[in-house]
Amino acid sequence: MKRNLPRLGFVGAGTVATSLACALHGKGYPVVAVASRTYSSAQKLSVFIPCAQAYEDKQQVVDNADIVFITTPDDAIATVAGELKWQTGKYAVHCSGADTSELLEKAASGGAVTGVMHPLQTFAGMEQAKNSLLGITFSLEAREPLLSILKKMASVLGGKSMVIAPEDRALYHASAVMVCNYLVTLVKLSADLWSDFGVTREESVRALAPLIKGTISNLETVGLPGCLSGPISRGDTGTIRKHLAALSQCHADIVSTYADLGLQTIPIALEKGKIDAAMAREIEKIMKNRGNEGSRI
Ligand SMILES: NC(=O)c1ccc[n+]([C@@H]2O[C@H](COP(=O)([O-])OP(=O)(O)OC[C@H]3O[C@@H](n4cnc5c(N)ncnc54)[C@H](OP(=O)(O)O)[C@@H]3O)[C@@H](O)[C@H]2O)c1
């Protein structure tokens, strides 16, 4: 254990707490106390960290740690902060993406310095959660000296940090939900189409995964707008019409999703420069008419 590092505690022993606690312990931070709604969850987390004590009473976390991460679901954070007795010298931090440090108002009025440390990563389960922090961005909101402490933590974990102002957090988190959760939704919708020609969801996801990974790799290496491929970027209106006709016949419920995302894709294709304004207008017309020839916009 390294000297002069703050003692850490966690209230709420779920996936993010497990990931952060294990990673910070691995970097020498003393994770000393864990509590949760159920004692068994706190015990499960503490098993990974020899110096961590699981407590039934969450007040013990505040009493024994310098920095207390409140890693409950977002809707419980303010209530939990209000149930605890704080004092000057303590730090209270939550990990929500959309919420500001205002949620910890009760901790602040009790004397604690409050802040937000949101890991911009997806944690779907305990096992996967333990190794998900390397290279990620942590969005922070805190006053000094807490801001510097959290910046150092992010850096020690091999991540980057950026300060997101309270008024920008909802937009920031909406972007994370679109890119992460809605990717899952798009994969599910795509797999549904494969079931029409007899391929199971498991098989189709396995087949689609390299395409998704290739797209992500191109985003990282080539960037926007150069990484865009496909019929819109080429101006292949015949292919787009075929898609809309097939979807209208078999999956009318997702025609509007296909067309609306297509409309949002046109400016990227224009920016890439492979289609001109006339072609962009033509594709826009097809998308707005949902592929119905002869209809008017
Ligand atoms: N999951 C992600 O991908 C992700 C990514 C970035 C940020 N975050 C943020 O991280 C925070 C935690 O999310 P998570 O995904 O780790 O949630 P989670 O896996 O559902 O874990 C939440 C934990 O909080 C505990 N809990 C619930 N109510 C409580 C209460 N009143 N008092 C004490 N403990 C309570 C639960 O306890 P029991 O197990 O004892 O019932 C559970 O262990 C949230 O603010 C979330 O927005 C999540």
PDB file of C-alpha atoms in Angstrom, residues 139-244:
ATOM      1  CA  SER A 139     -15.611  12.902 -16.819  1.00  0.00           C
ATOM      2  CA  LEU A 140     -15.118  14.898 -13.663  1.00  0.00           C
ATOM      3  CA  GLU A 141     -16.933  17.622 -11.808  1.00  0.00           C
ATOM      4  CA  ALA A 142     -15.400  18.812  -8.542  1.00  0.00           C
ATOM      5  CA  ARG A 143     -13.785  21.726  -6.801  1.00  0.00           C
ATOM      6  CA  GLU A 144     -10.190  21.654  -5.606  1.00  0.00           C
ATOM      7  CA  PRO A 145      -8.625  19.834  -3.874  1.00  0.00           C
ATOM      8  CA  LEU A 146     -10.955  16.991  -4.901  1.00  0.00           C
ATOM      9  CA  LEU A 147     -10.578  17.730  -8.621  1.00  0.00           C
ATOM     10  CA  SER A 148      -6.813  17.121  -8.502  1.00  0.00           C
ATOM     11  CA  ILE A 149      -7.278  13.956  -6.441  1.00  0.00           C
ATOM     12  CA  LEU A 150      -9.741  12.557  -9.010  1.00  0.00           C
ATOM     13  CA  LYS A 151      -7.535  13.596 -11.946  1.00  0.00           C
ATOM     14  CA  LYS A 152      -4.644  11.728 -10.392  1.00  0.00           C
ATOM     15  CA  MET A 153      -6.846   8.662  -9.819  1.00  0.00           C
ATOM     16  CA  ALA A 154      -7.935   8.646 -13.489  1.00  0.00           C
ATOM     17  CA  SER A 155      -4.344   8.970 -14.634  1.00  0.00           C
ATOM     18  CA  VAL A 156      -3.053   6.239 -12.289  1.00  0.00           C
ATOM     19  CA  LEU A 157      -5.752   3.934 -13.680  1.00  0.00           C
ATOM     20  CA  GLY A 158      -4.355   4.492 -17.184  1.00  0.00           C
ATOM     21  CA  GLY A 159      -7.285   6.679 -18.206  1.00  0.00           C
ATOM     22  CA  LYS A 160      -7.834  10.255 -19.302  1.00  0.00           C
ATOM     23  CA  SER A 161      -9.940  12.835 -17.538  1.00  0.00           C
ATOM     24  CA  MET A 162     -11.987  15.783 -18.703  1.00  0.00           C
ATOM     25  CA  VAL A 163     -14.036  18.277 -16.768  1.00  0.00           C
ATOM     26  CA  ILE A 164     -17.686  18.424 -17.869  1.00  0.00           C
ATOM     27  CA  ALA A 165     -19.608  21.394 -16.490  1.00  0.00           C
ATOM     28  CA  PRO A 166     -22.817  20.660 -14.558  1.00  0.00           C
ATOM     29  CA  GLU A 167     -25.014  22.271 -17.246  1.00  0.00           C
ATOM     30  CA  ASP A 168     -23.466  20.044 -19.956  1.00  0.00           C
ATOM     31  CA  ARG A 169     -23.796  16.696 -18.196  1.00  0.00           C
ATOM     32  CA  ALA A 170     -27.231  15.736 -19.568  1.00  0.00           C
ATOM     33  CA  LEU A 171     -26.085  16.266 -23.174  1.00  0.00           C
ATOM     34  CA  TYR A 172     -22.805  14.502 -22.464  1.00  0.00           C
ATOM     35  CA  HIS A 173     -24.639  11.479 -21.057  1.00  0.00           C
ATOM     36  CA  ALA A 174     -27.213  11.463 -23.903  1.00  0.00           C
ATOM     37  CA  SER A 175     -24.273  11.060 -26.307  1.00  0.00           C
ATOM     38  CA  ALA A 176     -22.957   8.111 -24.287  1.00  0.00           C
ATOM     39  CA  VAL A 177     -26.381   6.443 -24.318  1.00  0.00           C
ATOM     40  CA  MET A 178     -26.729   6.886 -28.091  1.00  0.00           C
ATOM     41  CA  VAL A 179     -23.323   5.445 -28.894  1.00  0.00           C
ATOM     42  CA  CYS A 180     -23.460   2.588 -26.372  1.00  0.00           C
ATOM     43  CA  ASN A 181     -27.034   1.541 -25.579  1.00  0.00           C
ATOM     44  CA  TYR A 182     -28.474   2.333 -29.002  1.00  0.00           C
ATOM     45  CA  LEU A 183     -25.694   0.342 -30.679  1.00  0.00           C
ATOM     46  CA  VAL A 184     -27.114  -2.614 -28.744  1.00  0.00           C
ATOM     47  CA  THR A 185     -30.571  -1.692 -30.028  1.00  0.00           C
ATOM     48  CA  LEU A 186     -29.320  -1.517 -33.627  1.00  0.00           C
ATOM     49  CA  VAL A 187     -27.648  -4.925 -33.315  1.00  0.00           C
ATOM     50  CA  LYS A 188     -30.866  -6.388 -31.920  1.00  0.00           C
ATOM     51  CA  LEU A 189     -32.914  -4.921 -34.796  1.00  0.00           C
ATOM     52  CA  SER A 190     -30.353  -6.244 -37.310  1.00  0.00           C
ATOM     53  CA  ALA A 191     -30.438  -9.713 -35.736  1.00  0.00           C
ATOM     54  CA  ASP A 192     -34.247  -9.667 -35.959  1.00  0.00           C
ATOM     55  CA  LEU A 193     -33.916  -9.345 -39.764  1.00  0.00           C
ATOM     56  CA  TRP A 194     -31.634 -12.385 -39.909  1.00  0.00           C
ATOM     57  CA  SER A 195     -34.262 -14.450 -38.087  1.00  0.00           C
ATOM     58  CA  ASP A 196     -36.484 -13.955 -41.187  1.00  0.00           C
ATOM     59  CA  PHE A 197     -34.072 -16.077 -43.193  1.00  0.00           C
ATOM     60  CA  GLY A 198     -33.622 -18.667 -40.488  1.00  0.00           C
ATOM     61  CA  VAL A 199     -30.462 -17.535 -38.670  1.00  0.00           C
ATOM     62  CA  THR A 200     -30.554 -17.546 -34.865  1.00  0.00           C
ATOM     63  CA  ARG A 201     -29.833 -14.389 -32.857  1.00  0.00           C
ATOM     64  CA  GLU A 202     -26.622 -15.933 -31.506  1.00  0.00           C
ATOM     65  CA  GLU A 203     -25.331 -16.791 -34.995  1.00  0.00           C
ATOM     66  CA  SER A 204     -26.231 -13.414 -36.478  1.00  0.00           C
ATOM     67  CA  VAL A 205     -24.596 -11.481 -33.617  1.00  0.00           C
ATOM     68  CA  ARG A 206     -21.464 -13.606 -34.089  1.00  0.00           C
ATOM     69  CA  ALA A 207     -21.489 -12.812 -37.831  1.00  0.00           C
ATOM     70  CA  LEU A 208     -22.143  -9.102 -37.290  1.00  0.00           C
ATOM     71  CA  ALA A 209     -19.499  -8.640 -34.556  1.00  0.00           C
ATOM     72  CA  PRO A 210     -16.464  -8.359 -36.926  1.00  0.00           C
ATOM     73  CA  LEU A 211     -18.398  -5.767 -38.958  1.00  0.00           C
ATOM     74  CA  ILE A 212     -19.051  -3.766 -35.794  1.00  0.00           C
ATOM     75  CA  LYS A 213     -15.412  -4.099 -34.711  1.00  0.00           C
ATOM     76  CA  GLY A 214     -14.213  -3.072 -38.197  1.00  0.00           C
ATOM     77  CA  THR A 215     -16.424   0.008 -38.059  1.00  0.00           C
ATOM     78  CA  ILE A 216     -15.060   0.947 -34.634  1.00  0.00           C
ATOM     79  CA  SER A 217     -11.513   0.405 -35.834  1.00  0.00           C
ATOM     80  CA  ASN A 218     -12.147   2.648 -38.867  1.00  0.00           C
ATOM     81  CA  LEU A 219     -13.689   5.299 -36.598  1.00  0.00           C
ATOM     82  CA  GLU A 220     -10.518   5.263 -34.493  1.00  0.00           C
ATOM     83  CA  THR A 221      -8.018   5.174 -37.353  1.00  0.00           C
ATOM     84  CA  VAL A 222      -9.729   7.011 -40.242  1.00  0.00           C
ATOM     85  CA  GLY A 223     -12.195   9.095 -38.192  1.00  0.00           C
ATOM     86  CA  LEU A 224     -15.338  10.950 -39.239  1.00  0.00           C
ATOM     87  CA  PRO A 225     -16.400  11.408 -42.032  1.00  0.00           C
ATOM     88  CA  GLY A 226     -13.828   9.232 -43.851  1.00  0.00           C
ATOM     89  CA  CYS A 227     -14.879   5.999 -42.150  1.00  0.00           C
ATOM     90  CA  LEU A 228     -18.381   6.080 -43.665  1.00  0.00           C
ATOM     91  CA  SER A 229     -18.937   3.338 -46.244  1.00  0.00           C
ATOM     92  CA  GLY A 230     -22.109   1.875 -47.761  1.00  0.00           C
ATOM     93  CA  PRO A 231     -24.817   2.880 -50.235  1.00  0.00           C
ATOM     94  CA  ILE A 232     -25.398   6.420 -48.938  1.00  0.00           C
ATOM     95  CA  SER A 233     -21.697   7.272 -49.159  1.00  0.00           C
ATOM     96  CA  ARG A 234     -21.608   5.856 -52.719  1.00  0.00           C
ATOM     97  CA  GLY A 235     -24.911   7.299 -53.879  1.00  0.00           C
ATOM     98  CA  ASP A 236     -26.303   3.825 -54.618  1.00  0.00           C
ATOM     99  CA  THR A 237     -29.961   4.803 -54.719  1.00  0.00           C
ATOM    100  CA  GLY A 238     -31.052   1.469 -56.210  1.00  0.00           C
ATOM    101  CA  THR A 239     -29.707  -0.378 -53.173  1.00  0.00           C
ATOM    102  CA  ILE A 240     -31.383   2.041 -50.765  1.00  0.00           C
ATOM    103  CA  ARG A 241     -34.723   1.533 -52.565  1.00  0.00           C
ATOM    104  CA  LYS A 242     -34.320  -2.270 -52.303  1.00  0.00           C
ATOM    105  CA  HIS A 243     -33.694  -1.984 -48.541  1.00  0.00           C
ATOM    106  CA  LEU A 244     -36.762   0.175 -47.982  1.00  0.00           C
TER     107      LEU A 244
END
